[in-house]
Amino acid sequence: MAEKYLMKGNEAIAEAAIRNGCIHFFGYPITPQTEVSAYMSKVLPKIGGTFLQAESEIAAINMVLGAASCGVRAMTSSSSPGISLKSEGVSYIAGSDLPCVILNVMRGGPGLGGIQPSQADYWQATKALGHGDFQLLVFAPATVQEIVNLIGTAFDLAEKYRMPALILADGMLGQMMEPVEFPEITPKPAEKPYATTGTQGKRKPNIINSLYLQPDELERTVRERFARYDIIKQNEVRCEEYLTDDAEIILVAYGATARVVRSAVEDARACGIKAGLIRPITLWPFPEEAIRNAAARVDHMITVEMSMGQMVDDVRLYANGQCDVHFFGHTGGIVPTPAEVLDQIKKYAGGAE
Amino acid sequence: MQILNKPITIITGHYGSGKTNAAVNLALSAAQAGQPVTIIDLDIVNPYFRTADFIPTLQAHDIQVIAPVYANSNLDIPVLPASVDAAFSQTERMVIVDVGGDDAGAIALGRYAKKIEARGYDLFCVVNARRYLTKDSSQAVSMLREIEQAARLLATGIINNTNLGPQTTPEILLDSVSFAADVCAKTGLPLVCTCTTQPVSGLPDPFLVTRFVKAPWETDQEDHTS
């Protein structure tokens, strides 16, 4: 068993990425994510990696595109407003079928918003982080340890399916200190025959590109990409269910909010209300089946988010009218409390004592 | 054990070493002993988890709290109020300073260095053997040197605040004793105290603390396991 250390979420992300073979980092500081850059800047030069503070977020994501074109594991990180700036580059990376990992430590929005924790970028992450028909793999860790465990998965799957992966964390996770351990990792980056690593006169030059001159060629390429998305939906969904087996009311929450809800579920059980929690770990692909099955068994589901209600759209979509789906949340940097969530549970569970 | 001996006591260290928790506990213990206390949140680096989070608790014990103007707001602007300067000049109240993490946070302290030196101070460096980048005593010492340089003040003692948050065990604390001793030997500084949330036999200079810094989902029940 590896030794446990106390780490800030942002530091743990950086260390886990390095351990998974990502020694090329391009970023631009923004609260509450800056410690990722600070950590990379301290460690990467010592181990022969690249830490580059770009002149802007737009530059940083395009440097990731360049590094990924060369076949190396590359990463960038930012917080909400900075992620918006990166969106054009993310679309280009997806359109070039390149793997990379992007971290969003969400803060309040829209606009410059605020620096306190938020989950208001769910729609952006799962529906449209950039223009065009494409998806990202979206992972939503709830603990610092889970961040550490998911980073390697994010790199592996990004390479397997040749697409960008997004780690969607919130300011609370980025800033909080928790005990973590680092499992022994031997990174196994995928073969990348498409990488622009020099032909040595032995093959035709590789070209990394997202421009297609003929519409039918572009349609074919996008359709091939969507066929890959279907495989991902079949094979890569991750979610955790907590006390859902006998639950009469089921809550849905991800990230740090899921921990608040978990405490509320335990409090509800102590009051005799059979509550349960579904925690999506991948937001895309979304745990459609878990929601569908749960909705068939209960009368009420409650989605709790640090936003005005975004994931609740997907929960309603897959509940498909089988039960009532309610929403509770705070936005702007306010974290819901277990007591508030318990009140919601009591309200819909019929006021059991 | 007398920890607070000077008009000004500065708590500094790697971020996440537990500076804020140590500073809040020291302020409360002095206030409970009848000492008029001012605590200054000089952290212009960390956006969350800071002394200013505990203003109600501190004020309930007649502790004066001075914090950056925009602490806990949505603004990321490092502005310190004029009352910080005033606190270092007055003579009625003991002053405890919670400094931001690393050398970056200690820069804010440098601006007051002359005044602090003139009044008389202790600068305690908080170390935590379970922080990843300072897990070796030599790493902890280089961090201390960087802080001294940025603060323009020399450290006068080491606080061993080794912890894994709620997962801290007596074994983890006992394991850290030799780490703290190494840091003291390499710097020639005395060990001020070893922070612990429960009595553990064999700890040098134990200082019993309450864990105030918590996550929003932690309930009081979990508190007792710390």
Coordinates of C-alpha atoms in Angstrom, one line a residue:
Chain A
M1 CA 0.0 0.0 0.0
A2 CA 1.4 3.4 -1.0
E3 CA 1.9 6.0 1.7
K4 CA -0.8 8.6 2.1
Y5 CA -0.2 12.3 1.7
L6 CA -2.3 15.4 2.2
M7 CA -2.7 17.1 -1.1
K8 CA -4.7 20.0 -2.6
G9 CA -7.0 18.8 -5.4
N10 CA -5.1 20.9 -7.9
E11 CA -1.7 19.5 -6.9
A12 CA -3.0 16.0 -7.0
I13 CA -4.2 16.5 -10.5
A14 CA -0.8 17.7 -11.6
E15 CA 1.1 14.9 -9.8
A16 CA -1.2 12.3 -11.2
A17 CA -0.9 13.6 -14.7
I18 CA 2.9 13.5 -14.4
R19 CA 2.8 10.0 -13.1
N20 CA 0.7 9.0 -16.1
G21 CA 3.3 10.1 -18.5
C22 CA 2.1 13.6 -19.2
I23 CA 5.2 15.8 -18.9
H24 CA 4.1 18.5 -21.3
F25 CA 1.8 21.2 -19.8
F26 CA 0.6 24.4 -21.4
G27 CA -1.5 26.8 -19.3
Y28 CA -2.4 30.2 -18.1
P29 CA -3.2 30.9 -14.5
I30 CA -6.7 31.5 -13.2
T31 CA -8.3 31.1 -9.8
P32 CA -9.3 28.5 -8.5
Q33 CA -7.0 26.3 -10.7
T34 CA -3.7 28.1 -10.5
E35 CA -2.0 25.5 -8.3
V36 CA -2.0 23.1 -11.2
S37 CA 0.3 25.4 -13.1
A38 CA 2.3 26.3 -10.1
Y39 CA 2.9 22.6 -9.4
M40 CA 3.8 21.8 -13.0
S41 CA 6.2 24.7 -13.1
K42 CA 8.0 23.4 -10.0
V43 CA 8.2 19.8 -11.0
L44 CA 8.3 19.5 -14.9
P45 CA 11.7 21.3 -15.5
K46 CA 13.4 18.9 -13.0
I47 CA 12.2 15.8 -14.9
G48 CA 12.9 16.9 -18.5
G49 CA 9.3 17.9 -19.3
T50 CA 7.9 21.1 -20.7
F51 CA 6.0 23.6 -18.5
L52 CA 5.0 26.6 -20.6
Q53 CA 2.9 29.5 -19.4
A54 CA 1.4 30.7 -22.6
E55 CA 0.4 34.2 -23.4
S56 CA -3.3 33.3 -23.2
E57 CA -5.6 30.4 -22.9
I58 CA -6.1 30.3 -26.6
A59 CA -2.4 29.9 -27.2
A60 CA -2.2 27.2 -24.5
I61 CA -4.9 25.0 -26.1
N62 CA -3.3 25.4 -29.5
M63 CA 0.1 24.3 -28.0
V64 CA -1.7 21.2 -26.7
L65 CA -3.0 20.6 -30.3
G66 CA 0.6 20.8 -31.5
A67 CA 2.0 18.6 -28.8
A68 CA -0.8 16.0 -29.3
S69 CA 0.0 16.1 -33.0
C70 CA 3.5 15.0 -32.2
G71 CA 2.1 12.0 -30.3
V72 CA 3.0 13.0 -26.7
R73 CA 0.6 13.1 -23.7
A74 CA -0.3 16.8 -23.2
M75 CA -2.6 18.7 -20.9
T76 CA -3.9 22.1 -20.2
S77 CA -6.0 23.3 -17.3
S78 CA -8.1 26.4 -16.5
S79 CA -11.3 27.6 -14.9
S80 CA -14.6 28.5 -16.4
P81 CA -13.8 31.8 -18.3
G82 CA -10.5 30.4 -19.5
I83 CA -12.2 27.2 -20.7
S84 CA -14.5 29.4 -22.8
L85 CA -11.5 30.9 -24.4
K86 CA -10.1 27.5 -25.2
S87 CA -13.3 26.3 -26.9
E88 CA -12.2 27.0 -30.5
G89 CA -9.0 25.0 -29.9
V90 CA -10.9 22.1 -28.3
S91 CA -13.1 21.9 -31.4
Y92 CA -10.0 21.8 -33.6
I93 CA -8.5 19.0 -31.5
A94 CA -11.7 17.0 -31.7
G95 CA -11.8 17.7 -35.4
S96 CA -8.3 16.5 -35.8
D97 CA -9.0 13.2 -33.8
L98 CA -6.3 14.0 -31.3
P99 CA -6.1 12.9 -27.7
C100 CA -5.4 15.3 -24.8
V101 CA -6.7 16.0 -21.3
I102 CA -8.3 19.3 -20.3
L103 CA -9.1 20.3 -16.8
N104 CA -11.9 22.7 -15.8
V105 CA -12.0 23.7 -12.1
M106 CA -15.3 25.4 -12.4
R107 CA -16.1 28.8 -10.8
G108 CA -19.2 31.0 -10.7
G109 CA -20.4 32.5 -14.0
P110 CA -21.4 33.7 -16.5
G111 CA -18.8 36.3 -17.6
L112 CA -16.1 36.8 -15.1
G113 CA -18.5 35.6 -12.5
G114 CA -16.6 34.8 -9.3
I115 CA -13.9 32.6 -7.9
Q116 CA -16.1 30.4 -5.6
P117 CA -17.0 26.9 -6.6
S118 CA -19.7 26.1 -9.2
Q119 CA -21.0 23.5 -11.5
A120 CA -22.5 25.8 -14.1
D121 CA -20.4 24.5 -17.0
Y122 CA -22.2 21.2 -17.3
W123 CA -24.0 22.2 -20.5
Q124 CA -20.7 23.6 -21.9
A125 CA -18.8 20.4 -21.1
T126 CA -21.4 17.8 -22.2
K127 CA -23.1 19.6 -25.1
A128 CA -20.9 22.2 -26.7
L129 CA -17.3 22.9 -25.7
G130 CA -16.8 24.4 -29.1
H131 CA -18.5 24.5 -32.5
G132 CA -19.4 21.5 -34.6
D133 CA -20.7 18.0 -34.1
F134 CA -18.5 16.4 -31.5
Q135 CA -18.3 15.1 -27.9
L136 CA -15.7 15.0 -25.2
L137 CA -15.1 12.3 -22.7
V138 CA -16.2 14.1 -19.5
F139 CA -15.1 12.8 -16.1
A140 CA -16.6 14.2 -12.8
P141 CA -14.5 13.1 -9.8
A142 CA -15.9 13.7 -6.3
T143 CA -12.8 13.3 -4.2
V144 CA -9.1 14.2 -4.5
Q145 CA -8.3 10.4 -4.6
E146 CA -10.8 9.9 -7.4
I147 CA -9.2 12.7 -9.4
V148 CA -5.9 10.9 -9.0
N149 CA -7.5 7.6 -10.2
L150 CA -9.3 9.1 -13.1
I151 CA -6.5 11.1 -14.7
G152 CA -4.8 7.9 -16.0
T153 CA -8.2 6.6 -17.3
A154 CA -8.8 10.0 -19.0
F155 CA -5.4 9.8 -20.9
D156 CA -5.9 6.1 -21.8
L157 CA -9.4 6.5 -23.1
A158 CA -8.5 9.8 -24.9
E159 CA -5.8 7.9 -26.8
K160 CA -7.9 4.8 -27.3
Y161 CA -10.7 6.8 -29.0
R162 CA -8.6 9.6 -30.3
M163 CA -10.5 12.4 -28.7
P164 CA -10.1 15.1 -26.0
A165 CA -11.0 14.2 -22.4
L166 CA -12.3 16.7 -20.0
I167 CA -11.9 16.5 -16.2
L168 CA -14.8 18.6 -14.8
A169 CA -14.0 19.5 -11.3
D170 CA -15.2 22.4 -9.2
G171 CA -13.4 25.0 -7.1
M172 CA -14.1 23.1 -3.9
L173 CA -12.3 20.0 -5.2
G174 CA -9.5 22.0 -6.6
Q175 CA -8.8 23.9 -3.4
M176 CA -9.6 21.3 -0.7
M177 CA -6.9 19.2 1.0
E178 CA -7.5 15.5 1.3
P179 CA -5.4 12.4 2.0
V180 CA -4.4 10.6 -1.2
E181 CA -2.2 7.8 -2.2
F182 CA -0.6 7.2 -5.6
P183 CA -1.0 3.6 -6.9
E184 CA 2.0 2.2 -8.8
I185 CA 1.5 3.4 -12.4
T186 CA 3.3 2.3 -15.5
P187 CA 1.8 4.5 -18.2
K188 CA 1.1 2.7 -21.4
P189 CA 0.6 5.3 -24.1
A190 CA -1.2 4.0 -27.2
E191 CA 0.7 3.6 -30.5
K192 CA 0.2 6.7 -32.5
P193 CA 0.9 6.0 -36.2
Y194 CA -0.7 9.3 -37.1
A195 CA 1.8 11.4 -35.1
T196 CA 4.0 13.9 -37.0
T197 CA 7.3 12.5 -35.7
G198 CA 9.3 12.7 -38.9
T199 CA 9.1 10.2 -41.9
Q200 CA 12.8 9.3 -42.0
G201 CA 12.1 8.9 -45.7
K202 CA 10.2 5.7 -45.0
R203 CA 6.6 6.8 -45.2
K204 CA 4.3 9.5 -46.6
P205 CA 4.1 12.6 -44.3
N206 CA 1.4 12.5 -41.7
I207 CA -1.0 15.4 -41.9
I208 CA -3.0 16.6 -38.8
N209 CA -5.9 18.6 -40.1
S210 CA -9.6 19.5 -39.4
L211 CA -10.3 21.1 -42.7
Y212 CA -12.2 19.1 -45.3
L213 CA -12.6 20.6 -48.8
Q214 CA -15.4 18.3 -49.9
P215 CA -18.7 18.2 -47.8
D216 CA -19.2 14.5 -48.4
E217 CA -15.7 13.7 -47.1
L218 CA -16.5 15.8 -44.0
E219 CA -19.8 14.1 -43.4
R220 CA -18.1 10.7 -43.7
T221 CA -15.5 11.7 -41.2
V222 CA -18.0 13.0 -38.7
R223 CA -20.1 9.9 -39.1
E224 CA -17.1 7.7 -38.4
R225 CA -16.5 9.7 -35.3
F226 CA -20.1 9.3 -34.1
A227 CA -19.8 5.5 -34.7
R228 CA -16.9 5.7 -32.2
Y229 CA -19.1 7.7 -29.8
D230 CA -21.7 4.8 -29.9
I231 CA -19.0 2.4 -28.9
I232 CA -18.0 4.7 -26.0
K233 CA -21.7 4.9 -24.9
Q234 CA -21.8 1.1 -24.8
N235 CA -18.5 0.6 -22.9
E236 CA -17.3 3.6 -20.9
V237 CA -20.2 4.7 -18.7
R238 CA -19.2 5.0 -15.1
C239 CA -21.5 5.8 -12.2
E240 CA -21.8 5.0 -8.5
E241 CA -25.0 4.0 -6.8
Y242 CA -25.3 4.5 -3.1
L243 CA -28.2 2.9 -1.2
T244 CA -30.4 2.8 -4.3
D245 CA -31.5 -0.9 -4.0
D246 CA -34.4 -0.2 -1.6
A247 CA -34.6 3.5 -2.1
E248 CA -38.0 5.2 -2.4
I249 CA -36.5 8.5 -3.4
I250 CA -33.4 8.9 -5.5
L251 CA -31.0 11.8 -5.7
V252 CA -28.7 12.5 -8.5
A253 CA -25.5 14.6 -8.1
Y254 CA -21.9 14.7 -9.3
G255 CA -18.6 16.0 -8.1
A256 CA -18.3 17.8 -4.7
T257 CA -22.1 18.2 -4.6
A258 CA -22.5 14.5 -4.5
R259 CA -20.7 14.4 -1.2
V260 CA -23.1 16.9 0.3
V261 CA -26.0 14.8 -1.0
R262 CA -24.4 11.6 0.3
S263 CA -24.4 13.2 3.8
A264 CA -28.0 14.2 3.3
V265 CA -29.0 10.7 2.2
E266 CA -27.4 9.3 5.4
D267 CA -29.3 11.8 7.5
A268 CA -32.5 10.9 5.7
R269 CA -32.0 7.2 6.4
A270 CA -31.5 8.2 10.0
C271 CA -35.0 9.8 9.9
G272 CA -36.4 6.7 8.4
I273 CA -36.6 7.9 4.8
K274 CA -35.3 5.4 2.3
A275 CA -33.2 7.8 0.1
G276 CA -30.5 6.8 -2.3
L277 CA -27.9 8.5 -4.6
I278 CA -26.8 8.0 -8.2
R279 CA -23.5 9.7 -8.8
P280 CA -22.5 10.0 -12.5
I281 CA -18.7 9.7 -12.8
T282 CA -18.8 10.1 -16.5
L283 CA -21.1 13.0 -17.6
W284 CA -20.5 12.0 -21.2
P285 CA -21.2 9.2 -21.8
F286 CA -24.1 9.8 -19.3
P287 CA -25.4 6.9 -17.2
E288 CA -28.6 6.7 -19.1
E289 CA -29.5 3.2 -18.0
A290 CA -29.0 3.9 -14.3
I291 CA -31.4 6.8 -14.5
R292 CA -33.9 4.9 -16.6
N293 CA -33.9 2.0 -14.2
A294 CA -34.1 4.1 -11.1
A295 CA -36.9 6.3 -12.6
A296 CA -39.0 3.1 -13.1
R297 CA -38.8 2.2 -9.4
V298 CA -39.5 5.6 -7.6
D299 CA -42.0 8.4 -7.7
H300 CA -39.5 11.2 -7.1
M301 CA -35.9 12.0 -8.1
I302 CA -34.1 15.1 -7.1
T303 CA -31.1 16.5 -8.9
V304 CA -28.8 18.7 -6.9
E305 CA -26.3 20.9 -8.6
M306 CA -24.2 24.0 -8.0
S307 CA -26.0 25.7 -10.9
M308 CA -29.6 26.8 -11.9
G309 CA -30.2 23.2 -13.0
Q310 CA -28.3 21.8 -16.0
M311 CA -27.7 18.0 -15.5
V312 CA -31.4 17.9 -14.5
D313 CA -32.1 18.1 -18.2
D314 CA -30.4 14.8 -18.9
V315 CA -32.0 13.2 -15.8
R316 CA -35.4 14.2 -17.1
L317 CA -34.5 13.0 -20.6
Y318 CA -33.6 9.5 -19.4
A319 CA -36.3 9.3 -16.7
N320 CA -38.5 9.9 -19.7
G321 CA -41.6 10.7 -17.7
Q322 CA -41.5 7.6 -15.5
C323 CA -41.3 9.7 -12.3
D324 CA -41.2 13.3 -11.2
V325 CA -37.7 14.9 -11.5
H326 CA -37.1 17.9 -9.2
F327 CA -34.2 20.2 -9.0
F328 CA -32.5 21.9 -6.0
G329 CA -29.3 23.9 -6.2
H330 CA -27.3 27.1 -5.5
T331 CA -25.3 29.1 -8.0
G332 CA -22.8 31.9 -8.0
G333 CA -20.4 30.2 -5.6
I334 CA -22.7 28.9 -2.9
V335 CA -22.3 25.3 -1.8
P336 CA -25.6 23.5 -0.8
T337 CA -25.6 22.2 2.7
P338 CA -26.6 18.7 3.8
A339 CA -29.5 20.2 5.9
E340 CA -30.9 22.0 2.8
V341 CA -30.8 18.8 0.8
L342 CA -32.4 16.9 3.6
D343 CA -35.3 19.4 3.6
Q344 CA -35.8 18.7 -0.1
I345 CA -35.8 15.0 0.5
K346 CA -38.4 15.4 3.3
K347 CA -40.6 17.6 1.1
Y348 CA -40.9 15.0 -1.7
A349 CA -40.8 11.9 0.5
G350 CA -44.1 13.0 2.0
G351 CA -42.8 14.5 5.3
A352 CA -41.9 11.2 7.0
E353 CA -40.4 11.6 10.4
Chain B
M1 CA 4.0 25.2 27.6
Q2 CA 4.2 28.9 26.6
I3 CA 4.0 29.2 22.8
L4 CA 3.2 32.9 22.4
N5 CA 6.0 34.9 23.9
K6 CA 6.4 37.9 21.7
P7 CA 4.1 40.8 20.8
I8 CA 3.8 39.4 17.2
T9 CA 3.6 35.7 16.3
I10 CA 3.7 34.9 12.6
I11 CA 2.5 31.5 11.4
T12 CA 3.9 30.6 8.0
G13 CA 4.6 27.4 6.0
H14 CA 3.7 25.4 2.9
Y15 CA 0.1 25.8 1.9
G16 CA -1.9 22.9 3.3
S17 CA 0.5 22.5 6.2
G18 CA -2.3 23.6 8.5
K19 CA -1.3 27.2 9.2
T20 CA -4.8 28.5 9.5
N21 CA -5.9 25.8 11.9
A22 CA -2.8 26.4 14.0
A23 CA -3.2 30.2 14.0
V24 CA -6.9 29.9 14.9
N25 CA -6.1 27.5 17.8
L26 CA -3.3 29.7 19.1
A27 CA -5.5 32.8 19.0
L28 CA -8.3 31.0 20.9
S29 CA -5.9 29.6 23.6
A30 CA -4.5 33.1 24.2
A31 CA -7.9 34.6 24.4
Q32 CA -9.1 32.0 26.8
A33 CA -6.1 32.8 29.0
G34 CA -7.4 36.4 29.1
Q35 CA -5.0 37.9 26.7
P36 CA -6.4 40.6 24.3
V37 CA -5.7 39.1 20.8
T38 CA -5.7 40.4 17.2
I39 CA -5.5 37.8 14.4
I40 CA -4.5 38.9 11.0
D41 CA -5.5 36.9 7.9
L42 CA -2.6 38.0 5.6
D43 CA -3.4 35.3 3.0
I44 CA -3.6 36.9 -0.4
V45 CA -2.9 33.6 -2.2
N46 CA -5.7 31.1 -1.2
P47 CA -9.2 31.8 -2.4
Y48 CA -10.9 29.4 0.1
F49 CA -10.3 27.7 3.5
R50 CA -8.9 30.7 5.5
T51 CA -8.9 32.4 8.8
A52 CA -11.6 34.8 7.7
D53 CA -13.9 31.7 7.5
F54 CA -13.9 31.6 11.3
I55 CA -14.7 35.3 12.1
P56 CA -17.9 34.4 14.1
T57 CA -16.1 31.9 16.3
L58 CA -13.1 34.2 16.8
Q59 CA -15.2 37.3 17.5
A60 CA -17.3 35.3 20.1
H61 CA -14.0 35.1 22.0
D62 CA -13.3 38.8 21.7
I63 CA -10.6 38.2 19.1
Q64 CA -10.2 41.0 16.7
V65 CA -10.0 39.8 13.1
I66 CA -8.3 41.7 10.3
A67 CA -8.6 40.2 6.8
P68 CA -7.9 41.2 3.2
V69 CA -10.6 43.5 2.0
Y70 CA -12.0 41.0 -0.5
A71 CA -11.5 37.8 1.5
N72 CA -14.2 35.3 0.8
S73 CA -15.8 37.5 -1.8
N74 CA -15.9 36.8 -5.5
L75 CA -13.1 39.2 -6.2
D76 CA -9.6 37.9 -6.7
I77 CA -7.9 41.2 -5.8
P78 CA -5.2 41.0 -3.1
V79 CA -5.9 44.2 -1.1
L80 CA -4.8 44.5 2.5
P81 CA -6.5 47.0 4.8
A82 CA -4.7 49.8 6.6
S83 CA -5.6 48.2 9.9
V84 CA -2.9 45.6 9.3
D85 CA -0.3 48.3 9.6
A86 CA -2.0 49.8 12.6
A87 CA -2.1 46.4 14.4
F88 CA 1.7 46.1 14.1
S89 CA 2.1 49.5 15.7
Q90 CA -0.3 49.2 18.7
T91 CA 0.9 47.8 22.1
E92 CA -2.3 46.7 23.8
R93 CA -3.1 43.5 21.9
M94 CA -1.0 40.4 21.1
V95 CA -0.9 39.9 17.3
I96 CA -1.1 36.5 15.5
V97 CA -0.5 36.5 11.8
D98 CA -1.8 33.8 9.4
V99 CA 0.4 34.1 6.3
G100 CA -0.5 32.7 2.8
G101 CA 1.3 29.6 1.6
D102 CA 4.8 29.3 0.4
D103 CA 7.1 32.2 -0.6
A104 CA 4.4 33.6 -2.8
G105 CA 2.2 34.2 0.2
A106 CA 5.1 35.4 2.4
I107 CA 5.7 38.3 0.0
A108 CA 2.8 40.1 1.7
L109 CA 4.6 39.8 5.0
G110 CA 7.8 41.4 3.6
R111 CA 6.0 44.8 3.3
Y112 CA 5.7 44.9 7.1
A113 CA 9.1 43.4 8.0
K114 CA 10.7 46.5 9.5
K115 CA 7.8 47.3 11.7
I116 CA 7.5 43.7 12.8
E117 CA 11.2 43.5 13.6
A118 CA 11.0 46.7 15.7
R119 CA 8.1 45.3 17.8
G120 CA 9.6 41.9 18.4
Y121 CA 8.4 38.7 16.8
D122 CA 8.4 35.0 16.5
L123 CA 8.1 33.5 13.1
F124 CA 7.0 29.9 13.3
C125 CA 7.2 27.7 10.2
V126 CA 4.5 25.0 10.2
V127 CA 5.6 21.7 8.7
N128 CA 3.6 18.7 7.7
A129 CA 5.4 15.4 6.9
R130 CA 2.3 14.3 5.0
R131 CA 2.4 17.1 2.4
Y132 CA 3.7 15.7 -0.8
L133 CA 6.2 18.4 -1.8
T134 CA 7.7 18.8 1.7
K135 CA 7.7 15.1 2.8
D136 CA 11.5 15.1 3.1
S137 CA 13.1 17.3 5.8
S138 CA 15.4 18.9 3.2
Q139 CA 12.5 19.9 1.0
A140 CA 10.8 21.4 4.1
V141 CA 14.0 23.4 4.9
S142 CA 14.3 24.8 1.3
M143 CA 10.7 25.9 1.5
L144 CA 11.4 27.6 4.9
R145 CA 14.4 29.4 3.3
E146 CA 12.3 30.6 0.4
I147 CA 9.7 31.9 2.8
E148 CA 12.3 33.8 4.9
Q149 CA 13.6 35.4 1.8
A150 CA 10.2 36.6 0.6
A151 CA 9.2 37.7 4.1
R152 CA 12.5 39.5 4.8
L153 CA 12.3 37.9 8.3
L154 CA 14.0 35.0 9.8
A155 CA 12.2 32.0 11.3
T156 CA 12.5 31.4 15.0
G157 CA 10.8 28.0 15.5
I158 CA 9.2 25.0 13.9
I159 CA 5.6 23.8 14.5
N160 CA 5.1 20.2 13.7
N161 CA 1.5 20.1 12.4
T162 CA 1.7 16.7 10.6
N163 CA -1.8 15.6 9.7
L164 CA -3.9 13.8 7.1
G165 CA -7.0 15.7 7.9
P166 CA -9.7 13.5 9.4
Q167 CA -7.6 10.4 8.7
T168 CA -4.8 11.5 11.1
T169 CA -3.8 8.7 13.5
P170 CA -1.4 8.6 16.5
E171 CA 0.9 6.5 14.4
I172 CA 1.1 9.2 11.7
L173 CA 2.0 11.7 14.4
L174 CA 4.6 9.6 16.1
D175 CA 6.1 8.8 12.7
S176 CA 6.6 12.5 12.1
V177 CA 8.6 13.2 15.2
S178 CA 11.9 12.3 13.6
F179 CA 11.0 14.4 10.5
A180 CA 10.4 17.4 12.7
A181 CA 13.6 16.8 14.6
D182 CA 15.5 16.7 11.3
V183 CA 14.0 20.0 10.2
C184 CA 15.0 21.5 13.5
A185 CA 18.6 20.0 13.3
K186 CA 19.1 21.3 9.7
T187 CA 17.9 24.8 10.6
G188 CA 19.1 25.0 14.1
L189 CA 15.6 26.1 15.2
P190 CA 13.8 24.9 18.2
L191 CA 10.6 22.7 18.0
V192 CA 7.8 25.0 19.3
C193 CA 5.1 22.3 19.6
T194 CA 3.5 19.3 18.0
C195 CA -0.1 19.8 17.2
T196 CA -2.6 17.0 17.9
T197 CA -6.3 16.7 18.2
Q198 CA -6.1 14.1 20.9
P199 CA -3.6 13.2 23.6
V200 CA -0.9 10.9 22.3
S201 CA 1.9 9.8 24.6
G202 CA 5.4 10.2 23.3
L203 CA 4.8 13.4 21.3
P204 CA 7.3 16.2 22.2
D205 CA 5.7 19.5 23.3
P206 CA 2.1 18.5 22.4
F207 CA -0.4 21.3 21.7
L208 CA -4.0 20.1 21.8
V209 CA -5.9 21.6 18.8
T210 CA -9.4 21.5 17.5
R211 CA -9.8 20.9 13.8
F212 CA -11.8 23.9 12.6
V213 CA -11.0 23.7 8.8
K214 CA -13.6 21.4 7.4
A215 CA -15.4 20.5 4.1
P216 CA -19.0 21.5 3.7
W217 CA -20.2 17.8 3.9
E218 CA -18.4 17.0 7.1
T219 CA -20.9 16.7 9.9
D220 CA -20.1 16.9 13.7
Q221 CA -20.2 13.2 14.0
E222 CA -17.2 12.7 11.7
D223 CA -15.4 15.4 13.8
H224 CA -14.8 13.0 16.7
T225 CA -12.9 10.5 14.5
S226 CA -10.2 13.2 13.8

